[in-house]
Amino acid sequence: MNPDLQKLIELDKISQEVSRLKEEIAALPKRVAEIETKLSAAKAQVEAAKTAIKTQEAGKRKLESDIQDWQQKISKFREQSLAVKTNEQYKALMTEIEFAEKHIRDCEEQILVGMDSAEGLANTLKTAETELKFEAAEIEKEMAHARAVTAEDEKKLAELSQQKQGLQAGVEPSMLSHYERVATKRKGAIAAAYDHKCGACNVMMRPQKYNELLSNSELVTCDSCGRILYYDASKQPEVLQGGKAGKAGLRANERAWFYLPTGGESGRFAYFANSKGGCTMRIFDALSGQSIEKAAKKKTTFREAFSEYLTDALPLHPEHLNIQQDFDEQLPADMLEEFQLQARIAPGTTAAVPTAQ
Ligand SMILES: [Zn+2]
């Protein structure tokens, strides 16, 4: 692979991690504010319960002092009753005393009712305090964790920023500036391409561009999203492993299709398959799709056995075709059409089979 491209891939990975870390660090104050809001809600609940208890207690004290007042009045009336001269005066004092006693009973009743509600309020306060204690402990843990993560992030960020600078200095300037241009618009300025597609935006690539990409030596960009592309053979479906990028192609069950530009009127299509015992090859005319050659070799792979066929071969991509169908003597029409399209040779001439004699 082009060493600059290799460095840009690395640089892009680091850049993405750098922006992730920056986002994480920037999120901390927001998280702290959320945590504080949560805590102050728990605190407010405790305060409200305390205030309710205070109000209730003040009410009780007021009632108790009212009772004392009425009791003093009663004592006074009783003293006065000893000194009265007439029956009317005596009766009037007795009525006053009755009136005061009724007030005292009312106050005592209110105090009893208040004692019930005081019990409820005490329970509410206890619950609120327990919640606050729990929240505070949780929050303490969460804050400590958030601070630790941020400190770790900042450390990593500093390291990565340095690595980034090192890589930037090592990349050829025009390539770097191209990369920087894409990077300002796209998160992840570099994407793996495989299976004829840009791995980021999934748009199909033109065959010629894809073939350029397979060598990983030129700077290839996606026509659709503008990202810099590199070929990633590891993501390629197994059936496609092959062609010029096919180091992984020594697999026992590898199968591959190629366009061979030489031979026939417009070249040939070739199918190769490895199996446990050896390998097979089938060659078809690229215009008619008729089988023109078959071969099989034992105890070898097709890349060794048929290497002379593969020197100018262009890999074809039949993955979206039903390749299970029978193509022994003749390529099915949809396959032929697709291959002609991929090889960019004129389709629609399948009727022009070479005439006999
Ligand atoms: Zn793209």
Short mmCIF file of C-alpha atoms in Angstrom, two decimals, residues 171-354:
data_model
loop_
_atom_site.label_atom_id
_atom_site.label_comp_id
_atom_site.label_asym_id
_atom_site.label_seq_id
_atom_site.Cartn_x
_atom_site.Cartn_y
_atom_site.Cartn_z
CA VAL A 171 2.51 12.69 4.85
CA GLU A 172 3.12 14.20 1.45
CA PRO A 173 1.71 17.80 1.71
CA SER A 174 -0.74 17.70 -1.23
CA MET A 175 -2.21 14.43 0.02
CA LEU A 176 -2.43 15.82 3.52
CA SER A 177 -4.24 18.94 2.35
CA HIS A 178 -6.66 16.80 0.34
CA TYR A 179 -7.27 14.74 3.45
CA GLU A 180 -7.76 17.86 5.61
CA ARG A 181 -10.30 19.24 3.11
CA VAL A 182 -12.37 16.06 3.27
CA ALA A 183 -11.95 15.83 7.05
CA THR A 184 -13.54 19.24 7.62
CA LYS A 185 -16.69 18.02 5.87
CA ARG A 186 -16.81 14.37 6.85
CA LYS A 187 -16.39 12.58 10.10
CA GLY A 188 -14.08 9.77 9.06
CA ALA A 189 -12.41 11.13 5.94
CA ILE A 190 -11.11 7.73 4.92
CA ALA A 191 -13.21 4.71 4.16
CA ALA A 192 -12.54 1.12 3.25
CA ALA A 193 -13.96 0.07 -0.08
CA TYR A 194 -14.81 -3.50 -0.97
CA ASP A 195 -17.35 -5.37 -2.94
CA HIS A 196 -17.35 -2.56 -5.55
CA LYS A 197 -18.73 -0.10 -3.01
CA CYS A 198 -17.60 2.77 -0.83
CA GLY A 199 -17.79 1.34 2.69
CA ALA A 200 -18.98 4.66 4.16
CA CYS A 201 -21.77 5.79 1.82
CA ASN A 202 -22.37 2.41 0.13
CA VAL A 203 -22.50 3.88 -3.35
CA MET A 204 -21.26 1.58 -6.13
CA MET A 205 -17.95 2.57 -7.69
CA ARG A 206 -17.23 2.67 -11.40
CA PRO A 207 -15.37 -0.53 -12.41
CA GLN A 208 -12.34 1.36 -13.67
CA LYS A 209 -12.04 3.30 -10.44
CA TYR A 210 -12.48 0.14 -8.44
CA ASN A 211 -9.67 -1.54 -10.37
CA GLU A 212 -7.43 1.46 -9.67
CA LEU A 213 -8.29 1.11 -6.03
CA LEU A 214 -7.40 -2.57 -5.90
CA SER A 215 -3.74 -1.71 -6.19
CA ASN A 216 -4.01 0.70 -3.22
CA SER A 217 -1.23 2.76 -4.81
CA GLU A 218 -3.13 5.80 -6.10
CA LEU A 219 -5.25 8.21 -4.12
CA VAL A 220 -8.82 7.26 -5.02
CA THR A 221 -11.80 9.21 -3.74
CA CYS A 222 -15.47 8.27 -3.64
CA ASP A 223 -17.45 10.10 -6.36
CA SER A 224 -20.42 10.26 -4.06
CA CYS A 225 -19.17 11.26 -0.60
CA GLY A 226 -15.66 12.48 -1.44
CA ARG A 227 -13.94 10.26 1.12
CA ILE A 228 -10.50 8.90 0.41
CA LEU A 229 -10.82 5.18 -0.24
CA TYR A 230 -8.60 2.20 0.30
CA TYR A 231 -9.19 -1.40 -0.58
CA ASP A 232 -9.84 -3.73 2.30
CA ALA A 233 -9.52 -7.33 1.17
CA SER A 234 -10.52 -8.63 4.60
CA LYS A 235 -14.05 -7.28 4.16
CA GLN A 236 -14.45 -8.77 0.72
CA PRO A 237 -16.92 -11.68 0.58
CA GLU A 238 -14.96 -14.88 0.16
CA VAL A 239 -16.17 -15.64 -3.33
CA LEU A 240 -14.60 -12.42 -4.53
CA GLN A 241 -11.16 -12.97 -3.07
CA GLY A 242 -9.00 -12.88 -6.06
CA GLY A 243 -7.41 -10.92 -8.83
CA LYS A 244 -4.44 -8.74 -8.22
CA ALA A 245 -5.22 -8.32 -4.56
CA GLY A 246 -5.61 -12.01 -3.93
CA LYS A 247 -2.98 -12.98 -1.40
CA ALA A 248 -5.79 -14.38 0.69
CA GLY A 249 -6.80 -16.42 -2.34
CA LEU A 250 -5.04 -19.62 -1.37
CA ARG A 251 -8.13 -20.74 0.47
CA ALA A 252 -9.20 -24.25 -0.26
CA ASN A 253 -12.67 -23.34 -1.47
CA GLU A 254 -11.92 -20.13 -3.28
CA ARG A 255 -13.99 -19.38 -6.36
CA ALA A 256 -13.55 -16.40 -8.63
CA TRP A 257 -14.67 -14.92 -11.92
CA PHE A 258 -12.42 -12.90 -14.20
CA TYR A 259 -12.54 -11.09 -17.47
CA LEU A 260 -9.65 -12.05 -19.72
CA PRO A 261 -9.27 -9.26 -22.29
CA THR A 262 -7.40 -11.51 -24.74
CA GLY A 263 -8.80 -14.33 -26.85
CA GLY A 264 -12.14 -14.48 -28.67
CA GLU A 265 -13.58 -11.48 -30.47
CA SER A 266 -14.02 -9.38 -27.29
CA GLY A 267 -12.14 -11.40 -24.71
CA ARG A 268 -13.26 -14.22 -22.46
CA PHE A 269 -14.86 -14.76 -19.10
CA ALA A 270 -13.15 -17.23 -16.81
CA TYR A 271 -14.35 -19.11 -13.77
CA PHE A 272 -11.89 -20.71 -11.38
CA ALA A 273 -12.60 -22.84 -8.36
CA ASN A 274 -10.45 -24.57 -5.82
CA SER A 275 -11.71 -27.67 -4.12
CA LYS A 276 -10.24 -30.19 -1.71
CA GLY A 277 -8.73 -32.31 -4.44
CA GLY A 278 -7.52 -29.59 -6.78
CA CYS A 279 -8.97 -26.91 -9.03
CA THR A 280 -11.03 -26.34 -12.14
CA MET A 281 -11.22 -23.70 -14.84
CA ARG A 282 -13.95 -22.86 -17.30
CA ILE A 283 -13.62 -20.32 -20.06
CA PHE A 284 -16.52 -18.70 -21.91
CA ASP A 285 -16.66 -16.46 -24.91
CA ALA A 286 -17.32 -12.92 -23.64
CA LEU A 287 -19.82 -12.13 -26.39
CA SER A 288 -21.81 -15.32 -26.74
CA GLY A 289 -21.31 -16.74 -23.27
CA GLN A 290 -20.61 -20.18 -24.78
CA SER A 291 -18.20 -22.51 -23.06
CA ILE A 292 -14.97 -22.69 -25.02
CA GLU A 293 -12.53 -24.35 -22.69
CA LYS A 294 -12.53 -26.53 -19.58
CA ALA A 295 -9.69 -27.81 -17.50
CA ALA A 296 -9.05 -29.43 -14.13
CA LYS A 297 -5.85 -30.03 -12.19
CA LYS A 298 -5.27 -32.17 -9.14
CA LYS A 299 -3.42 -31.23 -5.94
CA THR A 300 -2.93 -27.59 -6.78
CA THR A 301 -4.75 -24.27 -6.63
CA PHE A 302 -5.98 -22.43 -9.68
CA ARG A 303 -3.61 -19.54 -9.04
CA GLU A 304 -0.68 -21.91 -9.51
CA ALA A 305 -2.18 -24.16 -12.16
CA PHE A 306 -3.60 -21.40 -14.38
CA SER A 307 -1.34 -18.50 -13.49
CA GLU A 308 -0.78 -17.59 -17.16
CA TYR A 309 -4.50 -16.82 -17.50
CA LEU A 310 -4.46 -14.53 -14.51
CA THR A 311 -1.76 -12.08 -15.48
CA ASP A 312 -4.12 -9.65 -17.28
CA ALA A 313 -7.28 -10.84 -15.60
CA LEU A 314 -9.75 -8.32 -14.18
CA PRO A 315 -11.83 -9.58 -11.28
CA LEU A 316 -15.58 -9.71 -11.86
CA HIS A 317 -18.20 -9.34 -9.19
CA PRO A 318 -21.06 -11.79 -9.46
CA GLU A 319 -22.13 -11.48 -5.83
CA HIS A 320 -25.60 -10.16 -6.57
CA LEU A 321 -26.22 -12.79 -9.22
CA ASN A 322 -27.62 -16.22 -8.56
CA ILE A 323 -24.37 -18.03 -9.13
CA GLN A 324 -25.85 -21.34 -8.10
CA GLN A 325 -27.49 -21.67 -11.47
CA ASP A 326 -26.02 -23.96 -14.09
CA PHE A 327 -23.48 -22.38 -16.38
CA ASP A 328 -21.72 -25.47 -17.57
CA GLU A 329 -22.06 -25.01 -21.35
CA GLN A 330 -23.52 -21.54 -21.57
CA LEU A 331 -23.54 -18.54 -19.23
CA PRO A 332 -27.12 -17.61 -18.30
CA ALA A 333 -28.30 -14.37 -19.90
CA ASP A 334 -28.37 -12.26 -16.72
CA MET A 335 -24.86 -13.33 -15.75
CA LEU A 336 -23.53 -12.69 -19.22
CA GLU A 337 -25.11 -9.26 -19.37
CA GLU A 338 -23.75 -8.28 -15.96
CA PHE A 339 -20.24 -9.48 -16.81
CA GLN A 340 -20.31 -7.64 -20.12
CA LEU A 341 -21.33 -4.53 -18.25
CA GLN A 342 -18.55 -4.96 -15.70
CA ALA A 343 -15.99 -5.67 -18.42
CA ARG A 344 -17.43 -2.77 -20.45
CA ILE A 345 -17.76 -4.68 -23.69
CA ALA A 346 -20.76 -4.15 -25.96
CA PRO A 347 -23.73 -6.22 -24.85
CA GLY A 348 -26.63 -7.27 -27.05
CA THR A 349 -24.47 -9.11 -29.55
CA THR A 350 -25.08 -12.54 -28.15
CA ALA A 351 -26.92 -13.57 -31.30
CA ALA A 352 -23.78 -13.05 -33.35
CA VAL A 353 -22.41 -16.48 -32.58
CA PRO A 354 -19.63 -17.26 -35.07
#
